[in-house]
Coordinates of N, CA and C in Angstrom, one line a residue:
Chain P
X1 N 118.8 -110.9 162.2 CA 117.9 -110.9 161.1 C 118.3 -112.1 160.2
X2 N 117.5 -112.9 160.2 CA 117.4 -114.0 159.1 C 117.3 -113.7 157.5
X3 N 118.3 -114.1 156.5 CA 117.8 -114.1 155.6 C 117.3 -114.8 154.7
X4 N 116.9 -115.1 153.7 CA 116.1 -115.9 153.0 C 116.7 -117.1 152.4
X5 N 116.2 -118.1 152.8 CA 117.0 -119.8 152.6 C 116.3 -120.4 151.8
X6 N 117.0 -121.2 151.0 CA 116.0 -122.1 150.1 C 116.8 -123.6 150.1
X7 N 115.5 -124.4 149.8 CA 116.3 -126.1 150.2 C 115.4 -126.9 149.2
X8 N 115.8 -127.7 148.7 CA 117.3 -128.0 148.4 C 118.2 -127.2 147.8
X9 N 119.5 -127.4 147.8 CA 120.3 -126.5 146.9 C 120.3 -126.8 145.3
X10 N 120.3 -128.1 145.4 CA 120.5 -129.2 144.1 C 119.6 -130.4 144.0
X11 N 118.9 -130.7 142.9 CA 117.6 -131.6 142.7 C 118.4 -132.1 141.5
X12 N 118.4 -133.6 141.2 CA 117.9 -133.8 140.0 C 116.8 -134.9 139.8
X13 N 116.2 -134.6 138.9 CA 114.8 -135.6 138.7 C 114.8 -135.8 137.3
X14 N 113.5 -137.0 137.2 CA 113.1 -137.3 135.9 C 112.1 -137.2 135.6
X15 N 112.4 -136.6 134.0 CA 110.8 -136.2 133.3 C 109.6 -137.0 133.7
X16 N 108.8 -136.2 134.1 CA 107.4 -136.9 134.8 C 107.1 -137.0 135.9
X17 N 108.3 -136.7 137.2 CA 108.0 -136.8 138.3 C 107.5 -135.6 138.9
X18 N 107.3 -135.4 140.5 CA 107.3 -134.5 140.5 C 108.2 -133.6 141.4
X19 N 108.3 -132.4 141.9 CA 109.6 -131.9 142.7 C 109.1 -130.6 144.1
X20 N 109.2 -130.6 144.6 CA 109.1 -129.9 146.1 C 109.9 -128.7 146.4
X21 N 109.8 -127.6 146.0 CA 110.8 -126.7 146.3 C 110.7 -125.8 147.6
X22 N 111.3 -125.8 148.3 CA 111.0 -124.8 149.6 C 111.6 -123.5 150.2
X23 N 111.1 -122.6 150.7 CA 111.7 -121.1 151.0 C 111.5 -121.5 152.3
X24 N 112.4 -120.2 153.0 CA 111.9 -119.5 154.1 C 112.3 -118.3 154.4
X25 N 111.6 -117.2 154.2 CA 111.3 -115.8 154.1 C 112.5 -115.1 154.7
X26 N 112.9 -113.9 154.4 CA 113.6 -112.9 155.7 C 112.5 -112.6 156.6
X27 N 113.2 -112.4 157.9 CA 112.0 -112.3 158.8 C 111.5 -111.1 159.6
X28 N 110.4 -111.2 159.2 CA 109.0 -109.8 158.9 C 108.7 -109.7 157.4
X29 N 108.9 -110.4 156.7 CA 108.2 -110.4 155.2 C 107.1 -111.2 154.9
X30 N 106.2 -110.8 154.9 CA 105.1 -111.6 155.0 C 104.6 -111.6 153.0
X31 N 105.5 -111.4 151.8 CA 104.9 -111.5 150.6 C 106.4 -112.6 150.0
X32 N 106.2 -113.6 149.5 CA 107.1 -114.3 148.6 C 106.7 -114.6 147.0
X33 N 107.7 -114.2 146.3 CA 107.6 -114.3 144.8 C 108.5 -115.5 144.3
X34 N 108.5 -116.3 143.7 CA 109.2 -117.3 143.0 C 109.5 -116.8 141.3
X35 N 110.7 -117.7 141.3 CA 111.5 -117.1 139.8 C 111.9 -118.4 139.0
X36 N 111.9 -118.5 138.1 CA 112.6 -119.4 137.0 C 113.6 -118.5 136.6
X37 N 115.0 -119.1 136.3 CA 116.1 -118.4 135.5 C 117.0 -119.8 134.8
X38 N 116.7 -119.9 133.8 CA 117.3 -120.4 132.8 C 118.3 -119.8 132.8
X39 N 119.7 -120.6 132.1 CA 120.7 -120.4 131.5 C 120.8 -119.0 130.8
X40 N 121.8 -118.1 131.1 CA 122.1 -117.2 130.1 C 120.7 -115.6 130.0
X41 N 120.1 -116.0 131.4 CA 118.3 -115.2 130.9 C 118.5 -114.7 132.7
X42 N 117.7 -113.8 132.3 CA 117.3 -113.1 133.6 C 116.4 -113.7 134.6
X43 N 115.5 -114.0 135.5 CA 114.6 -114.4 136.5 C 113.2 -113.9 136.1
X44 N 112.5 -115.0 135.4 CA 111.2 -114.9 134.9 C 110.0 -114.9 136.0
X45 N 109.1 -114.3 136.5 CA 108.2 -114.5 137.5 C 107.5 -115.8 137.2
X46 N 107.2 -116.4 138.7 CA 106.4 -117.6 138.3 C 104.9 -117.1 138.9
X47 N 104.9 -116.8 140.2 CA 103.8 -116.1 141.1 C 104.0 -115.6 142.5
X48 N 103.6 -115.0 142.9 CA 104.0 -114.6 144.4 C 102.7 -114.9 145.5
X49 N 102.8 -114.7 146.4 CA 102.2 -115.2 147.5 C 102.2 -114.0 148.2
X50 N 100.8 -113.4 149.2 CA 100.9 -112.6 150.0 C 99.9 -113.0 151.5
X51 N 100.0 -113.2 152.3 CA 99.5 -113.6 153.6 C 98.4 -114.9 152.8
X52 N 99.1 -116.0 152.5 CA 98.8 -117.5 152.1 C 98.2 -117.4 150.9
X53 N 97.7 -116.3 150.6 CA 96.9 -116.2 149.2 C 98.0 -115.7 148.0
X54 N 97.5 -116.8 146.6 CA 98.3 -115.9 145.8 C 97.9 -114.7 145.0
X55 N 99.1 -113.7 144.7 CA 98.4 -112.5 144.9 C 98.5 -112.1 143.1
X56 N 99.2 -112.9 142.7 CA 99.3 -112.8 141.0 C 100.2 -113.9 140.4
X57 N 100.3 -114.0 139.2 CA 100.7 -115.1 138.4 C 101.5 -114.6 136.9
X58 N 102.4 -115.1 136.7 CA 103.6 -114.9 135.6 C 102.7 -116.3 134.1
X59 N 103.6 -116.0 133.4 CA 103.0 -117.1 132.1 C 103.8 -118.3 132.5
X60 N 103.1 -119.1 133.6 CA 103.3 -120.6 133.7 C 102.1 -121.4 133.7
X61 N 102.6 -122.7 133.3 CA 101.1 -123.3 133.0 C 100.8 -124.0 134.7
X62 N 99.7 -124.4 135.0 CA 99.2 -124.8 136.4 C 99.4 -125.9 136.8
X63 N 100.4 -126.5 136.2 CA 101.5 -127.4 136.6 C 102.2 -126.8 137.5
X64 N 102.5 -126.0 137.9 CA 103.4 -124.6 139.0 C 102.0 -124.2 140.0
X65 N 102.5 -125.1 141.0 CA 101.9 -124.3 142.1 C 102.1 -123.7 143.5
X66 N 101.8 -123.2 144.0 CA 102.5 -123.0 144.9 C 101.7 -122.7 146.4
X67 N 102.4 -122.9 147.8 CA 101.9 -122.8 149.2 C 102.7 -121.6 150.2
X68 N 101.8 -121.0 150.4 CA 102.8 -120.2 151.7 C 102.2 -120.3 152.7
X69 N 102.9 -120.4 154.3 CA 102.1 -121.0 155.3 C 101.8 -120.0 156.0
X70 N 101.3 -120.3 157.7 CA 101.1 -119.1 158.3 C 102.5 -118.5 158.9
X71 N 103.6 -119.0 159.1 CA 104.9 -118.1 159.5 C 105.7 -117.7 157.9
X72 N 104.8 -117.8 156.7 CA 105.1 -116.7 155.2 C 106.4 -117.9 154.7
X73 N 106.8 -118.8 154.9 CA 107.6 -119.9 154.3 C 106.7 -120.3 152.8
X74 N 107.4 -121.4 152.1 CA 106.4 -121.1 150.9 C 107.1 -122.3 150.4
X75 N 106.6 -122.8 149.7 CA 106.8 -124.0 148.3 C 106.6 -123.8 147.2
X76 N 107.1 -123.9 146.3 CA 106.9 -124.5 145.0 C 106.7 -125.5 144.9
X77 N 105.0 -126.7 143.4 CA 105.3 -127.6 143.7 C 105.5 -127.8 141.4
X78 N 106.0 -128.1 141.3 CA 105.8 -128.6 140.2 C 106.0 -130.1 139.5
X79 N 104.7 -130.5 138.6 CA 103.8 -131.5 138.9 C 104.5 -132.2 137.0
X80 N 104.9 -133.3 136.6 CA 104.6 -133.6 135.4 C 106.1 -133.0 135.0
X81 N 107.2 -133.2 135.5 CA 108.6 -132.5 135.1 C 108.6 -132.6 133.7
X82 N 109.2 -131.8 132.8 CA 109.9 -131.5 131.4 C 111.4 -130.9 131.2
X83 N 112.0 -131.6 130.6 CA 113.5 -131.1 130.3 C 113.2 -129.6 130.2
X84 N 112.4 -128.6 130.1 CA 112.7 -127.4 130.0 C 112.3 -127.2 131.4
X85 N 111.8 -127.7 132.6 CA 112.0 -127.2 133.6 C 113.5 -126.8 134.2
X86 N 114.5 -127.5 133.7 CA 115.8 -127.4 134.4 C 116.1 -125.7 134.4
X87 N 116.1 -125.4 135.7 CA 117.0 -124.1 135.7 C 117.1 -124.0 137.3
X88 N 117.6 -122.8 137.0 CA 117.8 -122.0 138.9 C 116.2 -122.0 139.3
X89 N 115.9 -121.9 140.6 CA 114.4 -121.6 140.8 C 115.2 -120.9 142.1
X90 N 114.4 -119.7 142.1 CA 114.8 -118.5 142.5 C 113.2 -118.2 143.8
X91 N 113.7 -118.4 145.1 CA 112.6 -117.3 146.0 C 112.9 -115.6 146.2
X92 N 112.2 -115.3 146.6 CA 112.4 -113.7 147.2 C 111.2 -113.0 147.8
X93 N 111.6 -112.6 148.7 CA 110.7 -112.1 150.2 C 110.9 -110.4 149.9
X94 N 109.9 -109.9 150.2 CA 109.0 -108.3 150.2 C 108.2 -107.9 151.6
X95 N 108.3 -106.9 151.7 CA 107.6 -106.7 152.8 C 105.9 -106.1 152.5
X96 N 105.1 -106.9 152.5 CA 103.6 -105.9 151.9 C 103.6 -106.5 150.8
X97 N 101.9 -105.8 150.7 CA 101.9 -106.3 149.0 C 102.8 -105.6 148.1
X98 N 102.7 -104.6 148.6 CA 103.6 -103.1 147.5 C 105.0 -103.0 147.3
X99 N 105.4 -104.0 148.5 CA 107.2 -103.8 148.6 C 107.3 -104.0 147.2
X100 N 108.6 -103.1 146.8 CA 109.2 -103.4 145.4 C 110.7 -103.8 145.7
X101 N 111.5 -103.5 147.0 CA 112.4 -104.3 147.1 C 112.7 -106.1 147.6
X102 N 113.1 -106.2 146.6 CA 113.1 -107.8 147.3 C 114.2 -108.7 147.6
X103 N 114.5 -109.7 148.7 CA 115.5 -110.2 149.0 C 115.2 -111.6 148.9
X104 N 116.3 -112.0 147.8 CA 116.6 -113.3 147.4 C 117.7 -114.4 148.4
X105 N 117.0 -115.4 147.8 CA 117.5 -116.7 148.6 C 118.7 -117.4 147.4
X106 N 119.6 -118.1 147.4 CA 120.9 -118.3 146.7 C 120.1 -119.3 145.8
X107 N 118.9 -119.5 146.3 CA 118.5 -120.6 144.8 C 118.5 -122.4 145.0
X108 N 117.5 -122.9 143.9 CA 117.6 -124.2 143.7 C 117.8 -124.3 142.3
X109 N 119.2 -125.4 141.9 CA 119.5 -125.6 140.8 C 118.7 -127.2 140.5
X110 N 117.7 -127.5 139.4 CA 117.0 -128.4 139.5 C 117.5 -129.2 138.2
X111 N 117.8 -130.0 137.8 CA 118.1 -130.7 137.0 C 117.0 -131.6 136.4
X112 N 116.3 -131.8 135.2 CA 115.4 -132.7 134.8 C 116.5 -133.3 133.5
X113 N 116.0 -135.3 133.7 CA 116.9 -135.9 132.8 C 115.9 -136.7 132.3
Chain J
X1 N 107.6 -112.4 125.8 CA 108.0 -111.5 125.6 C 108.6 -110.2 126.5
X2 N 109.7 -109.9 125.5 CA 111.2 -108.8 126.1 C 110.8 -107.8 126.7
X3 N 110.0 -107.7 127.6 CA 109.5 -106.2 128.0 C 110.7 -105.0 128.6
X4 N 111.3 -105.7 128.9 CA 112.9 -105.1 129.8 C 113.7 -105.9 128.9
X5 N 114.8 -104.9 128.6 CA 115.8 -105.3 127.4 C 117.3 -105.0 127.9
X6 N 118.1 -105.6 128.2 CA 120.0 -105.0 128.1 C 120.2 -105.5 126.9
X7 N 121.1 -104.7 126.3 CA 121.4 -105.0 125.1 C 123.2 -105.5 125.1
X8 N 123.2 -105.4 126.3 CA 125.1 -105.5 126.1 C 125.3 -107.0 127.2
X9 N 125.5 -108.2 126.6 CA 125.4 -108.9 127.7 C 127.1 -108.9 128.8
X10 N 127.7 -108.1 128.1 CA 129.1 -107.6 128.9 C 129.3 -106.3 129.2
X11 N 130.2 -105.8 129.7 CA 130.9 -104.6 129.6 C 132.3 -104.7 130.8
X12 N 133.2 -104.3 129.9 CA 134.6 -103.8 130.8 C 135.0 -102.8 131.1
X13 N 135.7 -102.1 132.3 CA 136.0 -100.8 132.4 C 137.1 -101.1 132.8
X14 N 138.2 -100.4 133.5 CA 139.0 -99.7 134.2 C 138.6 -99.7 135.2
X15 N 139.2 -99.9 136.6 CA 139.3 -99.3 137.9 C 139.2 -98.0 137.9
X16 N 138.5 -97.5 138.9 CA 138.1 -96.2 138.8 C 137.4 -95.3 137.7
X17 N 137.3 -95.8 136.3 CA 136.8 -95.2 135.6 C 135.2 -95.5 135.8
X18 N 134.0 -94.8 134.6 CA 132.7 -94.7 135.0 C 132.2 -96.2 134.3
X19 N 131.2 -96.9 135.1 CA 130.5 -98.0 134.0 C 129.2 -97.6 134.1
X20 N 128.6 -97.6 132.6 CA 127.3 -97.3 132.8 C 126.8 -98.6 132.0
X21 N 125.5 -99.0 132.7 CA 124.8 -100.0 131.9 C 123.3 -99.8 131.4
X22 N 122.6 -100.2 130.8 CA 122.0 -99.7 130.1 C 120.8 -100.6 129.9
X23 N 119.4 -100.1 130.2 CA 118.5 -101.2 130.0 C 117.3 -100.2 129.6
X24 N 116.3 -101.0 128.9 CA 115.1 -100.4 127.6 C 113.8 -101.8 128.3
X25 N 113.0 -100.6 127.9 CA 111.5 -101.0 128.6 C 110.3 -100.7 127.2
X26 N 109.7 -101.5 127.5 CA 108.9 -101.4 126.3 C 107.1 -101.3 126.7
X27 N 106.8 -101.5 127.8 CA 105.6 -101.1 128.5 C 105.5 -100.0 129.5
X28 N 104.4 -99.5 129.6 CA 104.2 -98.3 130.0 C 103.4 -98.3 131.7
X29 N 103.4 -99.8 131.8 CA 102.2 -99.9 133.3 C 103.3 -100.2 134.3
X30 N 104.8 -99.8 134.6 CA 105.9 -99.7 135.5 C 106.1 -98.9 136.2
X31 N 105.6 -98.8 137.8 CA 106.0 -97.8 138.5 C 107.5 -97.7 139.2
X32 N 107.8 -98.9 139.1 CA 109.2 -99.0 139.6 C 110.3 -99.9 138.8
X33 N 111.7 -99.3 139.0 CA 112.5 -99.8 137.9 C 113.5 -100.0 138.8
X34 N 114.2 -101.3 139.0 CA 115.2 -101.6 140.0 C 116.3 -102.1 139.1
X35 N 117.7 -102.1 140.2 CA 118.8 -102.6 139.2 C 119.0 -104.2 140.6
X36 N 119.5 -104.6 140.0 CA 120.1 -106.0 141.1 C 121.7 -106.2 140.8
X37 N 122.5 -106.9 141.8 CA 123.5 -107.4 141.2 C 123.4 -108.6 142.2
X38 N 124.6 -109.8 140.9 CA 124.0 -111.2 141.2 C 125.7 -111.5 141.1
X39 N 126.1 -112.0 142.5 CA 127.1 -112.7 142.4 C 127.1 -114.2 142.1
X40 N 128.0 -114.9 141.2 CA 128.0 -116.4 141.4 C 127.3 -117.3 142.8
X41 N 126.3 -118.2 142.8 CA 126.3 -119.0 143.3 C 125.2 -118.0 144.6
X42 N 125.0 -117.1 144.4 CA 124.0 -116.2 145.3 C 123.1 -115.7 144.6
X43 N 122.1 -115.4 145.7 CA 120.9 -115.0 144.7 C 121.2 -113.2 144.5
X44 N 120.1 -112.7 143.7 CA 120.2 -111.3 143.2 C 120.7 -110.6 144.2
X45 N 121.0 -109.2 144.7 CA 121.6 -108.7 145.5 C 120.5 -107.3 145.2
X46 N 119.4 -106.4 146.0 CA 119.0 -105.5 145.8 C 119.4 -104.1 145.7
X47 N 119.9 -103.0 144.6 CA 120.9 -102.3 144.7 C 120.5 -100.9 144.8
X48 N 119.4 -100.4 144.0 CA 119.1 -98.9 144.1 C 117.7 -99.2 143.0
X49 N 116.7 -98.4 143.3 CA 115.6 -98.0 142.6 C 115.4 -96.5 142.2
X50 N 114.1 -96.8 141.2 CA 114.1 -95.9 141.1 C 112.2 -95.7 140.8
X51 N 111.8 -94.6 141.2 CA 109.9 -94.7 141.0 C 110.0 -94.1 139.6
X52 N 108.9 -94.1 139.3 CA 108.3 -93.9 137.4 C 108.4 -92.4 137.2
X53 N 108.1 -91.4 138.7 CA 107.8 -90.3 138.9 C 109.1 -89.7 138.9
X54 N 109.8 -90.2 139.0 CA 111.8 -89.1 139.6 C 112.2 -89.5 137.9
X55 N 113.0 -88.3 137.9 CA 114.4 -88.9 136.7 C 115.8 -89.2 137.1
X56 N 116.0 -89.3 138.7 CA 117.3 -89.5 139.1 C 117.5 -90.1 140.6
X57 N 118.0 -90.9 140.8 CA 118.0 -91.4 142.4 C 119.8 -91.8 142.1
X58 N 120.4 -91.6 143.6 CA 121.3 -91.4 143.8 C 121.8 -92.4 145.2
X59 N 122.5 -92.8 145.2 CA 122.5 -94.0 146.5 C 124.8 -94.1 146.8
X60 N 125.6 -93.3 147.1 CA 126.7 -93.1 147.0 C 127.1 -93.5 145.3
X61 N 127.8 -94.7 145.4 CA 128.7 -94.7 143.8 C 127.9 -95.1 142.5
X62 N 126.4 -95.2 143.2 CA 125.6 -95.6 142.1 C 124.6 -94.5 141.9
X63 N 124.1 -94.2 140.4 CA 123.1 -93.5 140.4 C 122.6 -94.3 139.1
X64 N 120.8 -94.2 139.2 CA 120.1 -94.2 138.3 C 119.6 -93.1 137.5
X65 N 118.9 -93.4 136.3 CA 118.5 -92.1 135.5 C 117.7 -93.2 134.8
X66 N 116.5 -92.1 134.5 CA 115.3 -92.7 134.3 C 114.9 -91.6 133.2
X67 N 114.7 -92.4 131.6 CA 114.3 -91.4 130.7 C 113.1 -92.3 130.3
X68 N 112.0 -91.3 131.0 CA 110.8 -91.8 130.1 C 110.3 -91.9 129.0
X69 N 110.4 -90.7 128.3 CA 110.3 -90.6 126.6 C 110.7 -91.4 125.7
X70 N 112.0 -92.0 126.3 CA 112.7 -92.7 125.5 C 112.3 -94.2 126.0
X71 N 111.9 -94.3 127.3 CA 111.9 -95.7 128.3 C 113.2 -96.3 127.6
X72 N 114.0 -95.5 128.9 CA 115.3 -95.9 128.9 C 115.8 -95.6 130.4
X73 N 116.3 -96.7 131.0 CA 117.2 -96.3 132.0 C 118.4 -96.7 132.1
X74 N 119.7 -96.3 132.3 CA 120.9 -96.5 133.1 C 121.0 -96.5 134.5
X75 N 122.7 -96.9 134.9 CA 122.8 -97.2 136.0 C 124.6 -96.7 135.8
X76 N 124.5 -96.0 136.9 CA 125.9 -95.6 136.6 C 126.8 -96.0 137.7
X77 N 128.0 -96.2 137.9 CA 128.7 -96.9 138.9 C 130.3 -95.5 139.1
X78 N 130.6 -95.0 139.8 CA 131.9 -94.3 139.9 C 132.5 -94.1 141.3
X79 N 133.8 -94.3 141.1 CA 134.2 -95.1 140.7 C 134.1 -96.7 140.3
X80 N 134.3 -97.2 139.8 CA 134.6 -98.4 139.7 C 135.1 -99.1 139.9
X81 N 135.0 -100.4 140.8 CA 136.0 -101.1 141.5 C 135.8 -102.6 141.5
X82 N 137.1 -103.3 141.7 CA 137.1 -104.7 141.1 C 136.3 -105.5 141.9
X83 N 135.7 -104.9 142.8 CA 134.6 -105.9 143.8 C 133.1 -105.9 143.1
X84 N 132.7 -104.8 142.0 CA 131.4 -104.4 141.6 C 131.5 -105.2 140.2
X85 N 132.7 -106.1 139.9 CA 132.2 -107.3 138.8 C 131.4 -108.4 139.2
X86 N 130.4 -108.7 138.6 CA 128.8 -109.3 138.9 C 128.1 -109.2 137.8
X87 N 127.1 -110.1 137.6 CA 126.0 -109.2 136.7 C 125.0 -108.8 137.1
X88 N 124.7 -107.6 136.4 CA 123.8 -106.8 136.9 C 122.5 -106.6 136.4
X89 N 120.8 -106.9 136.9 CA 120.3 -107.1 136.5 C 119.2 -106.0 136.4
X90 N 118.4 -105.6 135.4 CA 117.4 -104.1 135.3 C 116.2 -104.8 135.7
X91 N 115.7 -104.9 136.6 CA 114.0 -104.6 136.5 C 112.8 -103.9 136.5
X92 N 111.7 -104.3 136.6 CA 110.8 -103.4 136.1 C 109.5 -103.7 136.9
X93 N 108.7 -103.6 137.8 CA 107.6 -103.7 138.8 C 106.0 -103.1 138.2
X94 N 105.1 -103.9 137.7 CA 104.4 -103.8 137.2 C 103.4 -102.6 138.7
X95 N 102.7 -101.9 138.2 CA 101.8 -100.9 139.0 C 100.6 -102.1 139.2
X96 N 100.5 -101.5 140.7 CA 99.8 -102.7 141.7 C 100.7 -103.9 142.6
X97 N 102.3 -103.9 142.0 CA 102.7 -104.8 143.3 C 103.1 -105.8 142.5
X98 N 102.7 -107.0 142.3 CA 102.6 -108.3 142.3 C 104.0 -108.7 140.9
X99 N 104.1 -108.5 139.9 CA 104.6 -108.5 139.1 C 106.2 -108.0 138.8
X100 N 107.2 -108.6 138.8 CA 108.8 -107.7 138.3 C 109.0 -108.3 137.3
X101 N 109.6 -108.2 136.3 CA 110.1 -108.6 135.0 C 111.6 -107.7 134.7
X102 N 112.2 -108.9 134.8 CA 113.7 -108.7 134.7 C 114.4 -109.0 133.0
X103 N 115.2 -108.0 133.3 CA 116.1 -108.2 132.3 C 117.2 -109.3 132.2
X104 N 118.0 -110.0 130.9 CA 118.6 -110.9 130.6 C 120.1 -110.3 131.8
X105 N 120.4 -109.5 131.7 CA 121.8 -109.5 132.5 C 122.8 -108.7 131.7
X106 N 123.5 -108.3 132.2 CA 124.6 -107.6 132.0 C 125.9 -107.6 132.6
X107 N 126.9 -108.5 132.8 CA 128.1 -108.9 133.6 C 129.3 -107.8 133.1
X108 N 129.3 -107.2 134.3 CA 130.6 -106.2 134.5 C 131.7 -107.0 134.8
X109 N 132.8 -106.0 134.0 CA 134.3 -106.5 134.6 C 134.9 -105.6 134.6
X110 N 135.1 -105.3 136.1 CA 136.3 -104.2 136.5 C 137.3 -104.8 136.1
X111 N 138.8 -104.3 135.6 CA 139.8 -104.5 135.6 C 140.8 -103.9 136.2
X112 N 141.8 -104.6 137.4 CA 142.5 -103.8 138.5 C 143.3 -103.0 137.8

């Protein structure tokens, strides 16, 4: 059983550009959720994905978007970087729409300068 | 906004002795309330839940308690042991699926 990978590990970029983040699911999880976690703070929802459609949305502006394909892998793309983007960006894979347990990927630490 | 609260961003025990951690909810549309633990450099770790309906779930050295009235839960750990220092995170699963809102963290430290 595969668990959930995320790539890059480490980004850094500059304000304005844009950045690519990518998952790939544990396997048979067909729902992924994406996280912001700032310094010092818990893992804010950004939005989740359930069979390619998104299935809900956290308070980010639509500069955050996101893809999940047909084998449930998934991207983040965010568009127009800002120094407050820098943080962990966090995946995690569910089974269903309803799963409430979820299994996390070790993260991308992104850097904006 | 804080919907899920820890108020202790530490706590220390003893080996062997009890740790309990402690997290506050301030919305009422939560059917499930999960704890996580996050080691350095790994993502969250999925640990024990609990549904909106029980007041107590039990999983070996961990148990939850779930006080609605108060919208309060704990998480209790016993023994305690120097491999369960981590922080540990409270969430909270909005009814319908889609939504978790986590708490800020809580970093245990066993001490051997």
């Amino acid at each position: 059983e595969t668990g959930v990978t995320q790539s890059p590990t480490h980004l850094i970029k500059t304000r304005g550009q844009q950045v690519t983040l990518r998952c790939s699911s544990q396997s048979g999880h067909n729902t992924v959720s994406w996280y912001q976690q700032a310094l010092g703070q818990g893992p804010q929802f950004i939005f989740q994905y359930y069979r390619e459609e998104e299935n809900g949305r956290g308070n980010f502006p639509p500069r955050f978007s996101g893809l999940q394909f047909p084998n449930y892998s998934s991207e983040l793309n965010v568009n127009a970087l800002e120094l407050d983007d820098s943080a962990l960006y966090l995946c995690a894979s569910s089974l269903g729409r309803g799963g409430y347990e979820q299994y996390f990927g070790p993260g991308t630490r992104l850097t904006v300068t | 906004d804080q919907q899920v609260k820890q108020n202790s961003p530490s706590l220390s025990v003893q080996e062997g002795r009890i740790s309990i951690l402690n997290c506050d909810y301030t919305n009422s549309m939560f059917d499930y309330f999960l704890w996580y633990k996050k080691y350095p450099a790994e993502g969250p770790t999925f640990l024990i839940s609990i549904s909106s309906i029980k007041d107590k779930n039990e999983d070996g050295r961990f148990t939850v308690f779930l006080n609605k009235s108060a919208k309060h839960l704990s998480l209790h750990i016993v023994p305690s042991q120097p491999g369960d220092s981590a922080v540990y995170f409270c969430a909270a699963r909005y009814t319908g699926g889609f939504k978790t809102i986590f708490g800020a963290g809580t970093r245990l430290f066993v001490k051997a």
